[in-house]
GROMACS .gro file of C-alpha atoms in nm:
model
  314
    1UNK     CA    1   9.767   6.764   7.300
    2UNK     CA    2   9.579   7.081   7.389
    3UNK     CA    3   9.670   7.460   7.393
    4UNK     CA    4   9.650   7.740   7.666
    5UNK     CA    5   9.402   7.948   7.519
    6UNK     CA    6   9.529   8.289   7.707
    7UNK     CA    7   9.927   8.245   7.659
    8UNK     CA    8   9.975   7.971   7.308
    9UNK     CA    9  10.156   7.759   7.505
   10UNK     CA   10  10.161   7.382   7.377
   11UNK     CA   11   9.994   7.089   7.681
   12UNK     CA   12  10.093   6.720   7.588
   13UNK     CA   13   9.923   6.458   7.747
   14UNK     CA   14   9.961   6.026   7.701
   15UNK     CA   15   9.602   5.828   7.737
   16UNK     CA   16   9.753   5.446   7.644
   17UNK     CA   17   9.504   5.224   7.580
   18UNK     CA   18   9.626   4.915   7.720
   19UNK     CA   19   9.681   4.792   7.365
   20UNK     CA   20  10.086   4.817   7.239
   21UNK     CA   21  10.088   4.494   7.059
   22UNK     CA   22  10.409   4.300   6.949
   23UNK     CA   23  10.758   4.354   6.828
   24UNK     CA   24  10.616   4.200   6.550
   25UNK     CA   25  10.274   4.349   6.489
   26UNK     CA   26  10.293   4.663   6.699
   27UNK     CA   27  10.013   4.902   6.737
   28UNK     CA   28  10.019   5.302   6.717
   29UNK     CA   29   9.723   5.561   6.599
   30UNK     CA   30   9.789   5.729   6.334
   31UNK     CA   31   9.449   6.072   6.324
   32UNK     CA   32   9.246   6.119   6.639
   33UNK     CA   33   8.943   6.321   6.604
   34UNK     CA   34   8.820   6.511   6.869
   35UNK     CA   35   8.433   6.618   6.866
   36UNK     CA   36   8.167   6.871   7.032
   37UNK     CA   37   7.848   6.767   7.126
   38UNK     CA   38   7.738   7.016   7.341
   39UNK     CA   39   7.797   7.334   7.147
   40UNK     CA   40   8.010   7.505   7.365
   41UNK     CA   41   8.314   7.498   7.156
   42UNK     CA   42   8.496   7.300   7.408
   43UNK     CA   43   8.574   6.900   7.283
   44UNK     CA   44   8.412   6.586   7.447
   45UNK     CA   45   8.572   6.337   7.352
   46UNK     CA   46   8.845   6.151   7.101
   47UNK     CA   47   8.730   5.921   6.816
   48UNK     CA   48   9.028   5.711   6.708
   49UNK     CA   49   9.107   5.400   6.457
   50UNK     CA   50   9.474   5.162   6.566
   51UNK     CA   51   9.609   4.885   6.393
   52UNK     CA   52   9.493   4.585   6.495
   53UNK     CA   53   9.181   4.759   6.366
   54UNK     CA   54   8.980   4.903   6.738
   55UNK     CA   55   8.851   5.164   6.761
   56UNK     CA   56   8.829   5.392   7.062
   57UNK     CA   57   8.600   5.698   7.243
   58UNK     CA   58   8.828   5.946   7.484
   59UNK     CA   59   8.637   6.115   7.765
   60UNK     CA   60   8.780   6.475   7.705
   61UNK     CA   61   8.480   6.563   7.979
   62UNK     CA   62   8.694   6.704   8.285
   63UNK     CA   63   8.829   7.003   8.246
   64UNK     CA   64   9.160   6.843   8.468
   65UNK     CA   65   9.343   6.710   8.206
   66UNK     CA   66   9.442   6.509   8.475
   67UNK     CA   67   9.067   6.280   8.463
   68UNK     CA   68   9.148   6.210   8.092
   69UNK     CA   69   9.408   5.935   8.105
   70UNK     CA   70   9.158   5.699   8.247
   71UNK     CA   71   9.057   5.407   8.012
   72UNK     CA   72   8.943   5.452   7.671
   73UNK     CA   73   8.609   5.297   7.566
   74UNK     CA   74   8.679   5.015   7.257
   75UNK     CA   75   8.351   5.048   7.043
   76UNK     CA   76   8.435   4.747   6.813
   77UNK     CA   77   8.731   4.581   6.662
   78UNK     CA   78   8.760   4.489   6.272
   79UNK     CA   79   8.846   4.130   6.215
   80UNK     CA   80   9.146   4.072   6.161
   81UNK     CA   81   9.458   4.204   5.959
   82UNK     CA   82   9.231   4.525   5.900
   83UNK     CA   83   9.464   4.871   6.025
   84UNK     CA   84   9.214   5.134   6.089
   85UNK     CA   85   9.544   5.416   5.956
   86UNK     CA   86   9.284   5.689   5.824
   87UNK     CA   87   9.017   5.982   6.033
   88UNK     CA   88   8.753   5.874   6.162
   89UNK     CA   89   8.489   6.040   5.980
   90UNK     CA   90   8.228   6.172   6.282
   91UNK     CA   91   7.865   6.288   6.202
   92UNK     CA   92   7.491   6.283   6.370
   93UNK     CA   93   7.194   6.078   6.311
   94UNK     CA   94   6.869   6.226   6.218
   95UNK     CA   95   6.592   6.170   6.451
   96UNK     CA   96   6.289   6.282   6.397
   97UNK     CA   97   6.421   6.644   6.332
   98UNK     CA   98   6.697   6.610   6.585
   99UNK     CA   99   7.009   6.538   6.623
  100UNK     CA  100   7.034   6.162   6.738
  101UNK     CA  101   7.308   5.943   6.790
  102UNK     CA  102   7.669   5.984   6.698
  103UNK     CA  103   7.827   5.783   6.377
  104UNK     CA  104   8.221   5.649   6.333
  105UNK     CA  105   8.251   5.621   5.883
  106UNK     CA  106   8.580   5.489   5.837
  107UNK     CA  107   8.826   5.330   5.600
  108UNK     CA  108   9.076   5.033   5.711
  109UNK     CA  109   9.369   4.891   5.498
  110UNK     CA  110   9.770   5.088   5.569
  111UNK     CA  111  10.044   5.176   5.397
  112UNK     CA  112  10.375   5.085   5.516
  113UNK     CA  113  10.654   5.255   5.400
  114UNK     CA  114  11.016   5.107   5.254
  115UNK     CA  115  11.338   5.261   5.424
  116UNK     CA  116  11.651   5.144   5.296
  117UNK     CA  117  11.520   5.031   4.973
  118UNK     CA  118  11.279   4.839   5.054
  119UNK     CA  119  10.937   4.814   4.900
  120UNK     CA  120  10.699   4.933   4.937
  121UNK     CA  121  10.330   4.757   5.059
  122UNK     CA  122  10.019   4.671   5.240
  123UNK     CA  123   9.782   4.529   5.440
  124UNK     CA  124   9.684   4.218   5.335
  125UNK     CA  125   9.369   4.045   5.322
  126UNK     CA  126   9.003   4.107   5.305
  127UNK     CA  127   8.916   4.527   5.407
  128UNK     CA  128   8.633   4.695   5.461
  129UNK     CA  129   8.473   5.025   5.454
  130UNK     CA  130   8.197   5.128   5.813
  131UNK     CA  131   7.954   5.287   5.954
  132UNK     CA  132   7.848   5.228   6.331
  133UNK     CA  133   7.704   5.331   6.590
  134UNK     CA  134   7.779   5.516   6.931
  135UNK     CA  135   7.425   5.482   7.031
  136UNK     CA  136   7.489   5.599   7.393
  137UNK     CA  137   7.692   5.900   7.313
  138UNK     CA  138   7.498   6.156   7.446
  139UNK     CA  139   7.430   6.015   7.723
  140UNK     CA  140   7.711   5.898   7.786
  141UNK     CA  141   7.836   6.294   7.779
  142UNK     CA  142   7.550   6.350   8.134
  143UNK     CA  143   7.730   6.078   8.320
  144UNK     CA  144   7.988   5.992   8.308
  145UNK     CA  145   8.201   5.657   8.341
  146UNK     CA  146   7.901   5.527   8.197
  147UNK     CA  147   8.029   5.248   7.988
  148UNK     CA  148   7.909   5.087   7.640
  149UNK     CA  149   7.906   4.757   7.518
  150UNK     CA  150   8.096   4.694   7.133
  151UNK     CA  151   7.982   4.733   6.854
  152UNK     CA  152   8.016   4.349   6.694
  153UNK     CA  153   7.971   4.342   6.254
  154UNK     CA  154   7.796   4.063   6.301
  155UNK     CA  155   7.512   4.260   6.384
  156UNK     CA  156   7.592   4.555   6.139
  157UNK     CA  157   7.466   4.578   5.781
  158UNK     CA  158   7.571   4.456   5.492
  159UNK     CA  159   7.574   4.647   5.173
  160UNK     CA  160   7.782   4.553   4.853
  161UNK     CA  161   7.922   4.611   4.543
  162UNK     CA  162   7.780   4.451   4.221
  163UNK     CA  163   8.074   4.395   3.959
  164UNK     CA  164   7.946   4.639   3.635
  165UNK     CA  165   8.263   4.751   3.486
  166UNK     CA  166   8.435   5.103   3.513
  167UNK     CA  167   8.049   5.149   3.778
  168UNK     CA  168   7.954   4.909   3.928
  169UNK     CA  169   7.701   4.974   4.148
  170UNK     CA  170   7.606   5.014   4.476
  171UNK     CA  171   7.387   4.855   4.738
  172UNK     CA  172   7.091   5.058   4.854
  173UNK     CA  173   6.999   4.883   5.180
  174UNK     CA  174   6.869   5.067   5.472
  175UNK     CA  175   6.987   4.978   5.846
  176UNK     CA  176   6.697   4.870   6.099
  177UNK     CA  177   6.807   5.038   6.375
  178UNK     CA  178   6.647   4.834   6.598
  179UNK     CA  179   6.834   4.557   6.576
  180UNK     CA  180   7.153   4.680   6.352
  181UNK     CA  181   7.427   4.863   6.495
  182UNK     CA  182   7.616   4.979   6.170
  183UNK     CA  183   7.705   4.898   5.870
  184UNK     CA  184   7.999   4.751   5.626
  185UNK     CA  185   8.052   4.700   5.290
  186UNK     CA  186   8.366   4.446   5.245
  187UNK     CA  187   8.570   4.550   4.940
  188UNK     CA  188   8.698   4.455   4.624
  189UNK     CA  189   8.988   4.115   4.625
  190UNK     CA  190   9.108   4.208   4.213
  191UNK     CA  191   9.371   3.937   4.102
  192UNK     CA  192   9.609   4.180   3.907
  193UNK     CA  193   9.913   3.951   3.660
  194UNK     CA  194   9.761   3.611   3.919
  195UNK     CA  195   9.819   3.745   4.242
  196UNK     CA  196   9.534   3.825   4.468
  197UNK     CA  197   9.562   4.257   4.547
  198UNK     CA  198   9.329   4.418   4.807
  199UNK     CA  199   9.173   4.764   4.813
  200UNK     CA  200   9.110   4.957   5.051
  201UNK     CA  201   9.117   5.268   5.239
  202UNK     CA  202   9.455   5.423   5.291
  203UNK     CA  203   9.365   5.840   5.236
  204UNK     CA  204   9.142   6.023   5.438
  205UNK     CA  205   8.772   6.020   5.376
  206UNK     CA  206   8.557   6.313   5.273
  207UNK     CA  207   8.232   6.425   5.446
  208UNK     CA  208   8.030   6.680   5.305
  209UNK     CA  209   7.701   6.837   5.485
  210UNK     CA  210   7.755   6.618   5.738
  211UNK     CA  211   7.611   6.401   5.564
  212UNK     CA  212   7.734   6.266   5.253
  213UNK     CA  213   8.079   6.027   5.286
  214UNK     CA  214   8.359   6.005   4.975
  215UNK     CA  215   8.592   5.786   5.012
  216UNK     CA  216   8.881   5.696   4.703
  217UNK     CA  217   9.065   5.395   4.745
  218UNK     CA  218   9.364   5.234   4.631
  219UNK     CA  219   9.413   4.850   4.461
  220UNK     CA  220   9.829   4.865   4.432
  221UNK     CA  221   9.961   4.731   4.114
  222UNK     CA  222  10.208   4.416   3.976
  223UNK     CA  223  10.519   4.466   3.856
  224UNK     CA  224  10.594   4.094   3.835
  225UNK     CA  225  11.008   3.951   3.756
  226UNK     CA  226  10.834   3.648   3.504
  227UNK     CA  227  10.552   3.860   3.321
  228UNK     CA  228  10.632   4.203   3.140
  229UNK     CA  229  10.279   4.387   3.158
  230UNK     CA  230  10.303   4.620   3.432
  231UNK     CA  231   9.957   4.703   3.570
  232UNK     CA  232   9.966   5.042   3.735
  233UNK     CA  233   9.802   5.088   4.066
  234UNK     CA  234   9.437   5.200   4.050
  235UNK     CA  235   9.108   5.276   4.268
  236UNK     CA  236   8.735   5.402   4.297
  237UNK     CA  237   8.565   5.676   4.462
  238UNK     CA  238   8.272   5.615   4.628
  239UNK     CA  239   8.011   5.799   4.748
  240UNK     CA  240   7.793   5.765   5.034
  241UNK     CA  241   7.506   5.812   5.231
  242UNK     CA  242   7.694   5.824   5.576
  243UNK     CA  243   7.484   5.675   5.820
  244UNK     CA  244   7.357   5.363   5.616
  245UNK     CA  245   7.567   5.332   5.380
  246UNK     CA  246   7.364   5.309   5.108
  247UNK     CA  247   7.476   5.409   4.779
  248UNK     CA  248   7.504   5.782   4.688
  249UNK     CA  249   7.199   5.815   4.412
  250UNK     CA  250   7.308   6.092   4.072
  251UNK     CA  251   7.605   6.204   4.295
  252UNK     CA  252   7.844   6.095   3.893
  253UNK     CA  253   7.522   6.149   3.658
  254UNK     CA  254   7.293   6.383   3.879
  255UNK     CA  255   7.040   6.110   3.816
  256UNK     CA  256   6.912   6.104   4.157
  257UNK     CA  257   6.592   5.823   4.065
  258UNK     CA  258   6.857   5.635   3.928
  259UNK     CA  259   7.141   5.378   4.030
  260UNK     CA  260   7.448   5.482   4.269
  261UNK     CA  261   7.755   5.341   4.141
  262UNK     CA  262   8.145   5.379   4.274
  263UNK     CA  263   8.335   5.514   3.960
  264UNK     CA  264   8.760   5.380   3.915
  265UNK     CA  265   8.892   5.738   3.912
  266UNK     CA  266   9.235   5.599   4.056
  267UNK     CA  267   9.237   5.911   4.280
  268UNK     CA  268   9.562   5.927   4.501
  269UNK     CA  269   9.505   6.115   4.810
  270UNK     CA  270   9.167   6.290   5.038
  271UNK     CA  271   8.921   6.383   4.796
  272UNK     CA  272   8.742   6.729   4.832
  273UNK     CA  273   8.444   6.870   4.698
  274UNK     CA  274   8.467   7.226   4.537
  275UNK     CA  275   8.143   7.490   4.483
  276UNK     CA  276   8.197   7.751   4.143
  277UNK     CA  277   8.121   8.058   4.164
  278UNK     CA  278   7.871   7.935   3.939
  279UNK     CA  279   7.730   7.698   4.150
  280UNK     CA  280   7.848   7.384   4.008
  281UNK     CA  281   8.063   7.112   4.225
  282UNK     CA  282   8.381   6.972   4.123
  283UNK     CA  283   8.498   6.679   4.286
  284UNK     CA  284   8.925   6.793   4.304
  285UNK     CA  285   9.168   6.472   4.288
  286UNK     CA  286   9.502   6.430   4.149
  287UNK     CA  287   9.697   6.107   3.968
  288UNK     CA  288   9.955   5.948   4.085
  289UNK     CA  289  10.220   6.179   3.933
  290UNK     CA  290  10.065   6.405   4.171
  291UNK     CA  291   9.834   6.586   3.856
  292UNK     CA  292   9.520   6.676   3.966
  293UNK     CA  293   9.074   6.648   3.774
  294UNK     CA  294   8.906   6.771   3.854
  295UNK     CA  295   8.508   6.563   3.790
  296UNK     CA  296   8.138   6.728   3.815
  297UNK     CA  297   7.978   6.577   4.060
  298UNK     CA  298   7.580   6.622   4.199
  299UNK     CA  299   7.399   6.629   4.574
  300UNK     CA  300   7.090   6.642   4.649
  301UNK     CA  301   7.029   6.961   4.753
  302UNK     CA  302   6.849   6.927   5.086
  303UNK     CA  303   7.047   6.890   5.347
  304UNK     CA  304   6.908   6.862   5.729
  305UNK     CA  305   7.253   6.744   5.896
  306UNK     CA  306   7.479   7.030   6.113
  307UNK     CA  307   7.817   6.973   6.115
  308UNK     CA  308   7.874   6.762   6.450
  309UNK     CA  309   8.146   7.149   6.552
  310UNK     CA  310   8.330   7.384   6.440
  311UNK     CA  311   8.551   7.704   6.530
  312UNK     CA  312   8.550   8.053   6.444
  313UNK     CA  313   8.823   8.185   6.336
  314UNK     CA  314   8.901   8.540   6.372
   0.00000   0.00000   0.00000
């Protein structure tokens, strides 16, 4: 959808990716992230993930919207059973003090609402959080028609979770951008009441200062017929450096030379960071009853990476 700046009239343009799925496994896109690369306050591209695990780039460079229907560029395909149902977060790498290539951060997972009394279900199989590099985004804006090779997961840096209780340690592996195309972290698969559940991302991640990625995950609970023990749904909050996928040191404990952790906050919905009048940084979450919770968190004070785009509101 676009809006005429003079009349305010909306117009709609349908752009097909060509991958519609099947009746048994339909495809679709839930969120689209537009970006402005050259700072003219006009969107150049839009990024989106679909239910089949594909990441797409749509070319919006032309002033003629009829040109937007040209074949979208597929940048990445996640492994089988890794749907992308949340927003892709877009930022830029920092290279020698200047804004460089585009990084796309997203998680996989999906919630399927139960209709007419049916049970709500979630994605099965291994789910992950990703950061992939769109290496030709800036060059692409100068040369319409340029194609980009797909990012291969085998050429991405693996980050891991070291199990350690309610504050699980995150790895801090560096990404060698000469040989790697991004990073990924495979989420956990806990066994609850004898059944394997799959930790996944069903809420939009949050980007702070164009550099720090915060993601809430979800793990379905269990209420088996043959057991008296009901386990409520749960989830973790992950702080990352968006570019490398390295766990963000000091986020929960203000120790920037120590280890980095995820924390089991059992948060529902997208995370939000707030700054108080006395300078404290608070993470706002809510529980599965809708009750808000505030957690004091910490970030390094310096940050030179800029937002991918902005808009002045009059």
